[in-house]
């Protein structure tokens, strides 16, 4: 894949003049350099990632091990046509990140952060795959770059669907409920101005799931939950308990935008959970199953009550209203 990397200072007039490919600026359009920042649930202790105010670099909560994808769309102001790809970037170091925008156009920004993304997301040849794969020929992986890539053809068009290719899994294992800590944000109808700055409000689009099986005395339990990787509880697992953070799949919604804009900031998804006991001889015996409602930023505890693998078992559900906002810790 050959991609032409344009520095953030590259003027947008180099874009194709075809109005079918990109929003065509007005005749006397002015170019503005806009500082980008993230705010909302991503920030920790007043950190402001991607921001530069009065030439002062502020601490950021997007660390060098995280991945931040940003897709920018544009349209001519007053136009009834849909938004068209304008620029994109995948970052891990975002001090003084800026982008050139043109007056007369209106812009929409979509941003996603995956904490510890460099080790969580599958990568090949220096590029990262879903949710950061791009729409180039062959749906390529996307490499980290220091600046935005201006393109009306290639875009990060898969971020909103939530599906993720985790590291150490093959391409057939693209998960709808990946075990990743994900943040998502949008900023629409932005009009650039001199010395402008844009802060994209981020929301944590995840839920916590804890599975407890105190009655496990032999074999191991395999837990299958929605579109998440299978989890296992061994007889040697501390307290017979496992716990992790998972991202929503939007199986019941159009995109992560539905999670982002959910009424009263409350969002839930109902996922099927099935538990099987794997015996020493490898035979899998069904133990319990049911539908469980998972709420954004809330730990849901699933208690697996094993009485006899050959008889009826029960699975109960309780909720821990522990806030999973930035800075909180989950013991795995």
XYZ file of N, CA, C and O in Angstrom, residues 105-304:
800
model
N -16.603 25.398 4.434
C -16.943 23.991 4.630
C -17.326 23.737 6.088
O -16.881 24.456 6.986
N -18.130 22.706 6.303
C -18.511 22.275 7.636
C -17.926 20.881 7.843
O -17.958 20.043 6.937
N -17.399 20.621 9.057
C -16.646 19.395 9.291
C -17.271 18.560 10.407
O -17.854 19.083 11.351
N -17.102 17.256 10.265
C -17.514 16.305 11.306
C -16.316 15.435 11.670
O -15.636 14.904 10.793
N -16.056 15.309 12.972
C -14.924 14.539 13.473
C -15.434 13.304 14.208
O -16.370 13.377 14.999
N -14.794 12.188 13.954
C -15.071 10.946 14.668
C -13.752 10.454 15.250
O -12.756 10.335 14.538
N -13.727 10.189 16.554
C -12.484 9.802 17.216
C -12.700 8.557 18.055
O -13.766 8.351 18.634
N -11.665 7.724 18.128
C -11.704 6.517 18.944
C -10.350 6.295 19.586
O -9.312 6.409 18.939
N -10.366 5.991 20.868
C -9.147 5.643 21.609
C -9.311 4.229 22.148
O -10.341 3.908 22.743
N -8.309 3.396 21.937
C -8.248 2.087 22.572
C -7.013 2.067 23.454
O -5.886 2.204 22.970
N -7.256 1.968 24.758
C -6.155 1.940 25.707
C -5.320 0.683 25.500
O -5.847 -0.389 25.252
N -3.997 0.850 25.586
C -3.064 -0.255 25.340
C -3.299 -0.872 23.967
O -3.075 -2.072 23.748
N -3.718 -0.037 23.032
C -4.070 -0.536 21.698
C -2.926 -1.183 20.949
O -3.146 -2.069 20.118
N -1.705 -0.755 21.215
C -0.564 -1.322 20.491
C -0.378 -2.808 20.760
O 0.164 -3.528 19.916
N -0.794 -3.251 21.929
C -0.688 -4.674 22.246
C -2.031 -5.387 22.121
O -2.070 -6.616 22.039
N -3.122 -4.645 22.074
C -4.450 -5.247 22.019
C -4.923 -5.525 20.594
O -5.679 -6.472 20.352
N -4.506 -4.665 19.626
C -5.027 -4.739 18.264
C -4.045 -5.472 17.353
O -2.838 -5.248 17.421
N -4.568 -6.334 16.501
C -3.729 -7.085 15.574
C -3.001 -6.131 14.625
O -3.586 -5.185 14.104
N -1.731 -6.396 14.410
C -0.932 -5.548 13.525
C -0.071 -6.400 12.616
O 0.370 -7.495 12.992
N 0.167 -5.910 11.419
C 1.067 -6.540 10.460
C 1.812 -5.454 9.705
O 1.228 -4.425 9.332
N 3.101 -5.650 9.512
C 3.926 -4.732 8.716
C 3.784 -3.286 9.174
O 3.744 -2.357 8.351
N 3.677 -3.094 10.482
C 3.619 -1.743 11.022
C 2.253 -1.097 10.974
O 2.106 0.065 11.353
N 1.241 -1.817 10.517
C -0.103 -1.252 10.446
C -1.066 -1.994 11.347
O -0.876 -3.180 11.651
N -2.124 -1.315 11.784
C -3.109 -1.876 12.698
C -4.430 -2.108 11.973
O -4.854 -1.311 11.130
N -5.090 -3.203 12.342
C -6.328 -3.605 11.690
C -7.549 -3.139 12.490
O -7.443 -2.240 13.316
N -8.685 -3.765 12.215
C -9.960 -3.316 12.789
C -9.843 -3.098 14.303
O -9.261 -3.913 14.996
N -10.363 -1.947 14.771
C -11.257 -1.026 14.059
C -10.552 0.079 13.273
O -11.203 1.014 12.807
N -9.226 -0.014 13.125
C -8.477 1.069 12.484
C -8.049 0.739 11.061
O -7.252 1.471 10.475
N -8.555 -0.370 10.481
C -8.245 -0.627 9.080
C -8.918 0.433 8.211
O -9.945 1.003 8.583
N -8.326 0.717 7.064
C -8.843 1.801 6.229
C -9.516 1.268 4.973
O -9.452 0.077 4.666
N -10.168 2.159 4.271
C -10.979 1.801 3.105
C -10.183 1.779 1.814
O -10.767 1.743 0.739
N -8.858 1.819 1.904
C -8.042 1.750 0.703
C -8.243 0.432 -0.016
O -8.881 -0.487 0.502
N -7.698 0.291 -1.220
C -7.856 -0.960 -1.974
C -7.421 -2.158 -1.137
O -6.304 -2.218 -0.646
N -8.324 -3.104 -0.953
C -7.999 -4.280 -0.163
C -8.226 -4.098 1.324
O -7.933 -4.996 2.105
N -8.777 -2.961 1.722
C -9.031 -2.674 3.144
C -7.769 -2.890 3.958
O -7.654 -3.807 4.757
N -6.807 -2.024 3.753
C -5.503 -2.161 4.363
C -5.498 -1.852 5.859
O -6.376 -1.172 6.374
N -4.433 -2.329 6.510
C -4.159 -1.882 7.872
C -3.651 -0.449 7.800
O -3.224 0.027 6.752
N -3.673 0.240 8.941
C -3.304 1.648 8.980
C -2.091 1.840 9.882
O -2.076 1.380 11.015
N -1.090 2.522 9.357
C 0.135 2.777 10.117
C -0.011 4.055 10.937
O -0.779 4.962 10.590
N 0.713 4.119 12.047
C 0.756 5.322 12.866
C 1.536 6.400 12.126
O 2.605 6.140 11.555
N 0.994 7.610 12.101
C 1.666 8.728 11.440
C 1.668 9.937 12.371
O 0.819 10.059 13.248
N 2.620 10.865 12.177
C 2.677 12.041 13.053
C 1.668 13.113 12.680
O 1.424 14.026 13.466
N 1.083 13.028 11.491
C 0.173 14.066 11.021
C -1.027 13.435 10.322
O -1.021 12.242 9.995
N -2.031 14.246 10.077
C -3.190 13.784 9.341
C -2.824 13.499 7.888
O -1.973 14.176 7.297
N -3.493 12.503 7.305
C -3.378 12.200 5.886
C -4.631 12.740 5.210
O -5.745 12.325 5.524
N -4.454 13.687 4.327
C -5.585 14.283 3.619
C -5.960 13.364 2.463
O -5.142 13.097 1.588
N -7.175 12.854 2.484
C -7.610 11.936 1.438
C -9.130 11.929 1.342
O -9.825 11.855 2.359
N -9.625 12.009 0.114
C -11.060 11.895 -0.116
C -11.429 10.474 -0.526
O -12.592 10.189 -0.786
N -10.436 9.577 -0.574
C -10.666 8.200 -1.008
C -10.496 7.221 0.146
O -11.357 6.385 0.407
N -9.377 7.334 0.848
C -9.091 6.431 1.956
C -9.592 7.027 3.262
O -9.394 8.213 3.529
N -10.241 6.210 4.085
C -10.781 6.698 5.352
C -10.807 5.571 6.372
O -10.750 4.382 6.023
N -10.895 5.959 7.648
C -11.094 4.990 8.730
C -12.600 4.815 8.911
O -13.202 5.365 9.818
N -13.190 4.038 8.045
C -14.655 3.979 7.978
C -15.260 2.847 8.791
O -16.464 2.602 8.703
N -14.447 2.154 9.604
C -14.982 1.028 10.372
C -15.040 1.289 11.874
O -15.452 0.410 12.632
N -14.644 2.473 12.313
C -14.571 2.710 13.755
C -15.933 2.657 14.423
O -16.060 2.167 15.561
N -16.967 3.132 13.750
C -18.265 3.259 14.413
C -18.973 1.938 14.625
O -19.896 1.851 15.429
N -18.561 0.857 13.915
C -19.300 -0.394 14.087
C -18.810 -1.227 15.260
O -19.458 -2.199 15.654
N -17.662 -0.867 15.835
C -17.212 -1.513 17.057
C -16.452 -2.809 16.885
O -15.795 -3.280 17.816
N -16.492 -3.431 15.713
C -15.842 -4.722 15.537
C -14.319 -4.575 15.545
O -13.773 -3.628 14.971
N -13.652 -5.538 16.197
C -12.227 -5.402 16.487
C -11.493 -6.714 16.237
O -11.955 -7.789 16.649
N -10.340 -6.609 15.577
C -9.460 -7.752 15.365
C -8.412 -7.716 16.470
O -7.505 -6.896 16.452
N -8.559 -8.594 17.435
C -7.637 -8.620 18.559
C -6.323 -9.293 18.189
O -6.274 -10.180 17.334
N -5.252 -8.874 18.855
C -3.949 -9.504 18.656
C -4.040 -10.973 19.057
O -4.807 -11.354 19.946
N -3.246 -11.787 18.382
C -3.155 -13.228 18.648
C -4.387 -14.001 18.212
O -4.561 -15.163 18.596
N -5.245 -13.390 17.414
C -6.383 -14.086 16.840
C -6.339 -13.947 15.325
O -5.853 -12.949 14.791
N -6.865 -14.953 14.630
C -6.915 -14.900 13.173
C -8.003 -13.961 12.694
O -8.851 -13.509 13.475
N -8.017 -13.655 11.386
C -9.002 -12.698 10.844
C -10.436 -13.174 10.953
O -11.363 -12.372 10.853
N -10.645 -14.496 11.139
C -12.014 -14.980 11.306
C -12.544 -14.711 12.706
O -13.709 -14.974 12.993
N -11.680 -14.196 13.585
C -12.078 -13.897 14.961
C -12.112 -12.386 15.184
O -11.435 -11.853 16.047
N -12.895 -11.701 14.381
C -13.127 -10.280 14.596
C -14.297 -10.157 15.565
O -15.412 -10.555 15.254
N -14.028 -9.605 16.743
C -14.995 -9.663 17.840
C -15.895 -8.432 17.888
O -15.428 -7.303 17.752
N -17.178 -8.693 18.140
C -18.121 -7.602 18.341
C -18.062 -7.021 19.732
O -18.357 -5.849 19.943
N -17.696 -7.874 20.708
C -17.532 -7.423 22.096
C -16.104 -7.704 22.546
O -15.867 -8.530 23.430
N -15.137 -7.022 21.955
C -13.736 -7.303 22.276
C -13.389 -6.885 23.698
O -14.007 -5.978 24.259
N -12.404 -7.536 24.263
C -11.941 -7.192 25.609
C -10.949 -6.043 25.525
O -9.746 -6.212 25.727
N -11.476 -4.872 25.210
C -10.668 -3.656 25.107
C -11.361 -2.518 25.838
O -12.596 -2.493 25.952
N -10.563 -1.583 26.312
C -11.075 -0.369 26.955
C -11.145 0.706 25.881
O -10.126 1.217 25.424
N -12.370 1.041 25.458
C -12.570 1.876 24.279
C -13.288 3.183 24.632
O -14.218 3.202 25.445
N -12.858 4.255 23.990
C -13.509 5.568 24.099
C -13.898 6.017 22.698
O -13.165 5.775 21.729
N -15.043 6.690 22.609
C -15.552 7.097 21.301
C -16.124 8.507 21.416
O -16.747 8.853 22.433
N -15.911 9.309 20.387
C -16.422 10.674 20.426
C -16.678 11.219 19.038
O -16.044 10.811 18.052
N -17.615 12.137 18.952
C -17.933 12.790 17.697
C -18.084 14.296 17.945
O -18.430 14.734 19.039
N -17.788 15.066 16.912
C -18.022 16.511 16.927
C -18.521 16.884 15.540
O -17.805 16.704 14.551
N -19.751 17.353 15.454
C -20.384 17.615 14.169
C -20.567 19.111 13.936
O -20.535 19.922 14.863
N -20.735 19.444 12.657
C -21.063 20.816 12.232
C -20.046 21.836 12.731
O -20.405 22.932 13.191
N -18.776 21.484 12.647
C -17.725 22.410 13.081
C -17.324 23.315 11.925
O -17.022 22.856 10.820
N -17.325 24.627 12.195
C -16.900 25.609 11.208
C -15.587 26.239 11.679
O -15.523 26.797 12.777
N -14.528 26.146 10.888
C -13.214 26.646 11.316
C -13.169 28.162 11.380
O -13.920 28.859 10.692
N -12.276 28.660 12.248
C -12.072 30.099 12.379
C -10.618 30.348 12.757
O -9.881 29.417 13.100
N -10.219 31.601 12.694
C -8.847 31.960 13.034
C -8.538 31.578 14.487
O -9.322 31.853 15.387
N -7.387 30.921 14.690
C -6.955 30.490 16.033
C -7.984 29.564 16.696
O -8.134 29.560 17.918
N -8.679 28.808 15.885
C -9.713 27.934 16.412
C -9.155 26.698 17.096
O -8.013 26.291 16.879
N -9.966 26.123 17.955
C -9.607 24.893 18.644
C -10.868 24.052 18.794
O -11.963 24.580 18.971
N -10.703 22.746 18.691
C -11.833 21.836 18.796
C -11.506 20.745 19.802
O -10.474 20.089 19.699
N -12.377 20.575 20.788
C -12.245 19.497 21.760
C -13.347 18.477 21.525
O -14.533 18.812 21.594
N -12.965 17.264 21.214
C -13.926 16.209 20.947
C -14.271 15.514 22.269
O -13.401 14.964 22.938
N -15.533 15.561 22.646
C -15.967 14.948 23.904
C -16.013 13.431 23.740
O -16.719 12.908 22.880
N -15.242 12.726 24.572
C -15.142 11.281 24.480
C -15.993 10.601 25.556
O -16.119 11.107 26.670
N -16.570 9.459 25.209
C -17.306 8.645 26.167
C -16.736 7.233 26.175
O -16.307 6.711 25.143
N -16.747 6.634 27.346
C -16.229 5.288 27.520
C -17.332 4.289 27.153
O -18.308 4.126 27.880
N -17.207 3.631 26.015
C -18.267 2.772 25.491
C -17.974 1.311 25.846
O -17.827 0.445 24.978
N -17.898 1.040 27.152
C -17.543 -0.287 27.635
C -18.455 -0.705 28.783
O -19.187 0.107 29.353
N -18.378 -1.989 29.110
C -19.046 -2.516 30.288
C -18.105 -3.512 30.957
O -17.172 -4.030 30.350
N -18.365 -3.761 32.252
C -17.570 -4.738 32.979
C -18.356 -6.012 33.193
O -19.567 -5.982 33.427
N -17.675 -7.150 33.090
C -18.316 -8.443 33.319
C -17.459 -9.264 34.270
O -16.260 -9.427 34.056
N -18.082 -9.751 35.344
C -17.400 -10.595 36.329
C -18.143 -11.923 36.411
O -19.370 -11.956 36.513
N -17.394 -12.994 36.362
C -17.979 -14.333 36.442
C -17.413 -15.050 37.668
O -16.193 -15.114 37.847
N -18.316 -15.587 38.494
C -17.933 -16.223 39.755
C -18.508 -17.640 39.784
O -19.708 -17.832 39.566
N -17.656 -18.630 40.040
C -18.101 -20.027 40.082
C -17.500 -20.729 41.290
O -16.587 -21.549 41.163
N -17.990 -20.438 42.498
C -17.390 -21.000 43.712
C -17.512 -22.512 43.808
O -16.739 -23.164 44.506
N -18.486 -23.113 43.091
C -18.703 -24.551 43.211
C -17.853 -25.397 42.281
O -18.007 -26.617 42.248
N -16.951 -24.779 41.518
C -16.121 -25.537 40.581
C -15.057 -26.319 41.353
O -14.215 -25.744 42.042
N -15.093 -27.659 41.216
C -14.131 -28.502 41.935
C -13.270 -29.349 41.011
O -12.241 -29.879 41.432
N -13.678 -29.463 39.741
C -12.899 -30.245 38.784
C -13.149 -29.718 37.378
O -14.167 -29.070 37.121
N -12.218 -30.026 36.469
C -12.343 -29.527 35.112
C -12.173 -28.018 35.056
O -11.567 -27.406 35.948
N -12.719 -27.425 34.032
C -12.703 -25.963 33.912
C -13.947 -25.501 33.195
O -14.551 -26.250 32.409
N -14.321 -24.244 33.441
C -15.512 -23.681 32.824
C -15.135 -22.832 31.620
O -14.201 -22.030 31.672
N -15.876 -23.011 30.545
C -15.746 -22.144 29.366
C -16.965 -21.241 29.306
O -18.105 -21.716 29.304
N -16.715 -19.936 29.264
C -17.801 -18.956 29.269
C -17.824 -18.243 27.931
O -16.845 -17.610 27.522
N -18.943 -18.351 27.254
C -19.139 -17.699 25.961
C -20.159 -16.587 26.143
O -21.286 -16.838 26.585
N -19.772 -15.365 25.806
C -20.636 -14.203 26.016
C -20.697 -13.369 24.743
O -19.699 -12.775 24.312
N -21.879 -13.307 24.115
C -22.068 -12.461 22.943
C -20.958 -12.615 21.931
O -20.586 -13.715 21.527
N -20.386 -11.479 21.521
C -19.296 -11.480 20.555
C -17.942 -11.310 21.193
O -17.031 -10.740 20.586
N -17.791 -11.793 22.434
C -16.516 -11.653 23.152
C -15.681 -12.921 23.017
O -16.207 -14.002 22.731
N -14.377 -12.819 23.239
C -13.551 -14.029 23.274
C -13.998 -14.936 24.416
O -14.450 -14.456 25.457
N -13.883 -16.249 24.220
C -14.219 -17.180 25.301
C -13.316 -16.948 26.503
O -12.121 -16.669 26.364
N -13.900 -17.066 27.690
C -13.157 -16.929 28.939
C -13.214 -18.249 29.699
O -14.164 -19.030 29.539
N -12.218 -18.491 30.548
C -12.142 -19.767 31.245
C -11.883 -19.551 32.738
O -11.104 -18.677 33.123
N -12.564 -20.361 33.539
C -12.300 -20.405 34.974
C -11.738 -21.782 35.303
O -12.374 -22.805 35.015
N -10.541 -21.797 35.879
C -9.890 -23.049 36.272
C -10.136 -23.296 37.761
O -10.526 -22.395 38.512
N -9.877 -24.517 38.173
C -9.970 -24.811 39.606
C -8.907 -24.043 40.386
O -9.048 -23.818 41.591
N -7.848 -23.605 39.674
C -6.771 -22.849 40.319
C -6.962 -21.343 40.203
O -6.148 -20.571 40.714
N -8.018 -20.910 39.509
C -8.280 -19.481 39.367
C -8.585 -18.879 40.736
O -9.454 -19.389 41.450
N -7.888 -17.812 41.125
C -8.130 -17.203 42.446
C -9.605 -16.872 42.659
O -10.217 -16.195 41.829
N -10.149 -17.370 43.757
C -11.545 -17.126 44.135
C -12.531 -17.609 43.074
O -13.697 -17.205 43.086
N -12.053 -18.433 42.137
C -12.909 -18.928 41.042
C -13.641 -17.757 40.359
O -14.821 -17.865 40.004
N -12.910 -16.670 40.170
C -13.504 -15.437 39.643
C -12.634 -14.869 38.531
O -11.414 -14.788 38.659
N -13.267 -14.468 37.451
C -12.573 -13.740 36.385
C -13.355 -12.468 36.090
O -14.571 -12.402 36.288
N -12.665 -11.462 35.604
C -13.280 -10.160 35.385
C -12.521 -9.407 34.314
O -11.294 -9.489 34.225
N -13.238 -8.680 33.463
C -12.581 -7.919 32.411
C -13.502 -6.798 31.931
O -14.675 -6.739 32.309
N -12.935 -5.935 31.100
C -13.682 -4.858 30.449
C -13.934 -5.268 29.008
O -13.052 -5.800 28.340
N -15.147 -4.990 28.517
C -15.513 -5.319 27.142
C -16.144 -4.098 26.481
O -16.751 -3.258 27.141
N -16.028 -4.053 25.178
C -16.620 -2.958 24.420
C -17.951 -3.402 23.828
O -18.151 -4.579 23.526
N -18.849 -2.450 23.650
C -20.134 -2.751 23.029
C -19.958 -3.044 21.543
O -19.061 -2.524 20.884
N -20.867 -3.875 21.036
C -20.804 -4.260 19.625
C -21.822 -3.516 18.781
O -21.729 -3.510 17.560
N -22.805 -2.924 19.415
C -23.910 -2.267 18.703
C -24.684 -3.263 17.854
O -25.132 -2.948 16.757
N -24.805 -4.490 18.356
C -25.589 -5.488 17.631
C -27.042 -5.041 17.491
O -27.725 -5.418 16.541
N -27.501 -4.231 18.451
C -28.889 -3.772 18.418
C -29.004 -2.290 18.064
O -30.030 -1.677 18.261
N -27.917 -1.726 17.535
C -27.956 -0.305 17.169
C -27.218 -0.109 15.855
O -26.564 -1.013 15.341
N -27.335 1.080 15.307
C -26.730 1.351 14.002
C -25.222 1.507 14.097
O -24.485 1.089 13.209
N -24.742 2.125 15.161
C -23.311 2.356 15.306
C -23.020 2.767 16.742
O -23.931 2.935 17.554
N -21.734 2.935 17.050
C -21.368 3.401 18.386
C -21.933 4.791 18.670
O -21.977 5.210 19.818
N -22.357 5.482 17.631
C -22.981 6.782 17.836
C -24.237 6.643 18.691
O -24.592 7.551 19.446
N -24.927 5.489 18.590
C -26.112 5.270 19.419
C -25.739 5.181 20.894
O -26.476 5.650 21.760
N -24.602 4.544 21.178
C -24.122 4.504 22.555
C -23.761 5.911 23.010
O -24.065 6.328 24.128
N -23.113 6.645 22.126
C -22.624 7.983 22.447
C -23.773 8.934 22.777
O -23.671 9.781 23.665
N -24.863 8.803 22.052
C -25.971 9.752 22.203
C -27.139 9.158 22.994
O -28.244 9.694 22.927
N -26.913 8.079 23.714
C -27.995 7.394 24.416
C -28.693 8.322 25.412
O -28.086 9.184 26.032
N -29.996 8.094 25.565
C -30.824 8.947 26.410
C -30.333 8.933 27.845
O -30.090 7.875 28.422
N -30.197 10.104 28.425
C -29.742 10.256 29.809
C -28.403 9.563 30.056
O -28.095 9.147 31.172
N -27.615 9.428 28.969
C -26.278 8.848 29.090
C -26.320 7.411 29.597
O -25.385 6.930 30.224
N -27.431 6.713 29.366
C -27.576 5.325 29.796
C -27.709 4.447 28.553
O -28.539 4.707 27.687
N -26.901 3.400 28.494
C -26.986 2.487 27.355
C -26.810 1.071 27.859
O -25.952 0.795 28.702
N -27.622 0.130 27.358
C -27.510 -1.273 27.726
C -27.580 -2.141 26.477
O -28.160 -1.744 25.448
N -26.993 -3.313 26.572
C -27.135 -4.339 25.549
C -27.394 -5.675 26.238
O -26.822 -5.959 27.291
N -28.260 -6.466 25.634
C -28.550 -7.798 26.140
C -27.728 -8.810 25.349
O -27.837 -8.891 24.123
N -26.895 -9.565 26.056
C -26.017 -10.531 25.407
C -26.291 -11.932 25.939
O -26.510 -12.118 27.139
N -26.246 -12.926 25.060
C -26.397 -14.306 25.532
C -25.118 -14.782 26.219
O -24.010 -14.501 25.765
N -25.274 -15.478 27.328
C -24.144 -16.046 28.065
C -24.386 -17.539 28.214
O -25.460 -17.963 28.665
N -23.394 -18.347 27.823
C -23.489 -19.798 27.949
C -22.251 -20.323 28.660
O -21.135 -19.894 28.384
N -22.470 -21.237 29.604
C -21.377 -21.797 30.401
C -21.333 -23.308 30.191
O -22.360 -23.989 30.272
N -20.146 -23.822 29.904
C -19.939 -25.257 29.752
C -18.795 -25.709 30.647
O -17.822 -24.975 30.832
N -18.918 -26.927 31.164
C -17.849 -27.540 31.941
C -17.040 -28.442 31.012
O -17.592 -29.338 30.361
N -15.746 -28.167 30.932
C -14.851 -29.011 30.139
C -14.224 -30.033 31.087
O -13.425 -29.681 31.959
N -14.586 -31.303 30.923
C -14.082 -32.346 31.791
C -12.650 -32.720 31.413
O -12.123 -32.290 30.387
N -12.026 -33.518 32.237
C -10.643 -33.921 32.004
C -10.480 -34.668 30.691
O -9.414 -34.612 30.054
N -11.541 -35.379 30.245
C -11.465 -36.123 28.987
C -11.787 -35.260 27.773
O -11.860 -35.745 26.644
N -11.994 -33.927 27.992
C -12.247 -33.004 26.898
C -13.697 -32.831 26.536
O -14.037 -31.969 25.712
N -14.567 -33.628 27.106
C -15.995 -33.516 26.812
C -16.553 -32.240 27.435
O -16.274 -31.924 28.599
N -17.344 -31.505 26.647
C -17.956 -30.269 27.128
C -19.398 -30.537 27.551
O -20.199 -31.049 26.762
N -19.713 -30.204 28.786
C -21.048 -30.438 29.341
C -21.716 -29.085 29.616
O -21.172 -28.263 30.360
N -22.895 -28.815 29.005
C -23.598 -27.560 29.291
C -23.931 -27.432 30.772
O -24.377 -28.395 31.401
N -23.694 -26.256 31.318
C -23.945 -25.998 32.736
C -25.112 -25.043 32.922
O -26.050 -25.322 33.673
N -25.065 -23.908 32.249
C -26.123 -22.907 32.391
C -26.057 -21.937 31.226
O -25.016 -21.797 30.569
N -27.150 -21.271 30.958
C -27.184 -20.266 29.892
C -28.321 -19.299 30.161
O -29.265 -19.596 30.905
N -28.234 -18.126 29.536
C -29.272 -17.118 29.692
C -28.856 -15.805 29.076
O -27.702 -15.631 28.660
N -29.782 -14.881 28.983
C -29.505 -13.544 28.463
C -29.218 -12.604 29.625
O -29.935 -12.613 30.632
N -28.184 -11.813 29.476
C -27.757 -10.899 30.536
C -27.720 -9.484 29.988
O -27.215 -9.252 28.884
N -28.242 -8.537 30.738
C -28.217 -7.129 30.350
C -26.958 -6.467 30.921
O -26.732 -6.490 32.131
N -26.171 -5.886 30.041
C -24.950 -5.190 30.445
C -25.129 -3.693 30.210
O -25.605 -3.270 29.156
N -24.729 -2.918 31.214
C -24.911 -1.467 31.186
C -23.569 -0.767 31.050
O -22.565 -1.191 31.624
N -23.582 0.324 30.317
C -22.354 1.096 30.100
C -21.742 1.555 31.426
O -22.448 2.036 32.310
N -20.424 1.341 31.551
C -19.643 1.752 32.725
C -20.116 1.099 34.023
O -19.924 1.654 35.098
N -20.724 -0.071 33.929
C -21.202 -0.780 35.114
C -20.701 -2.217 35.085
O -20.751 -2.871 34.047
N -20.216 -2.703 36.230
C -19.788 -4.087 36.349
C -21.007 -4.957 36.626
O -21.745 -4.721 37.587
N -21.229 -5.955 35.807
C -22.304 -6.920 36.019
C -21.676 -8.235 36.456
O -20.814 -8.786 35.769
N -22.090 -8.735 37.617
C -21.546 -9.977 38.157
C -22.488 -11.136 37.839
O -23.675 -11.077 38.138
N -21.952 -12.156 37.203
C -22.718 -13.351 36.873
C -22.252 -14.475 37.792
O -21.104 -14.903 37.736
N -23.126 -14.915 38.670
C -22.822 -16.001 39.604
C -23.248 -17.332 38.998
O -24.424 -17.526 38.678
N -22.302 -18.244 38.842
C -22.574 -19.546 38.251
C -22.638 -20.566 39.389
O -21.615 -20.889 40.010
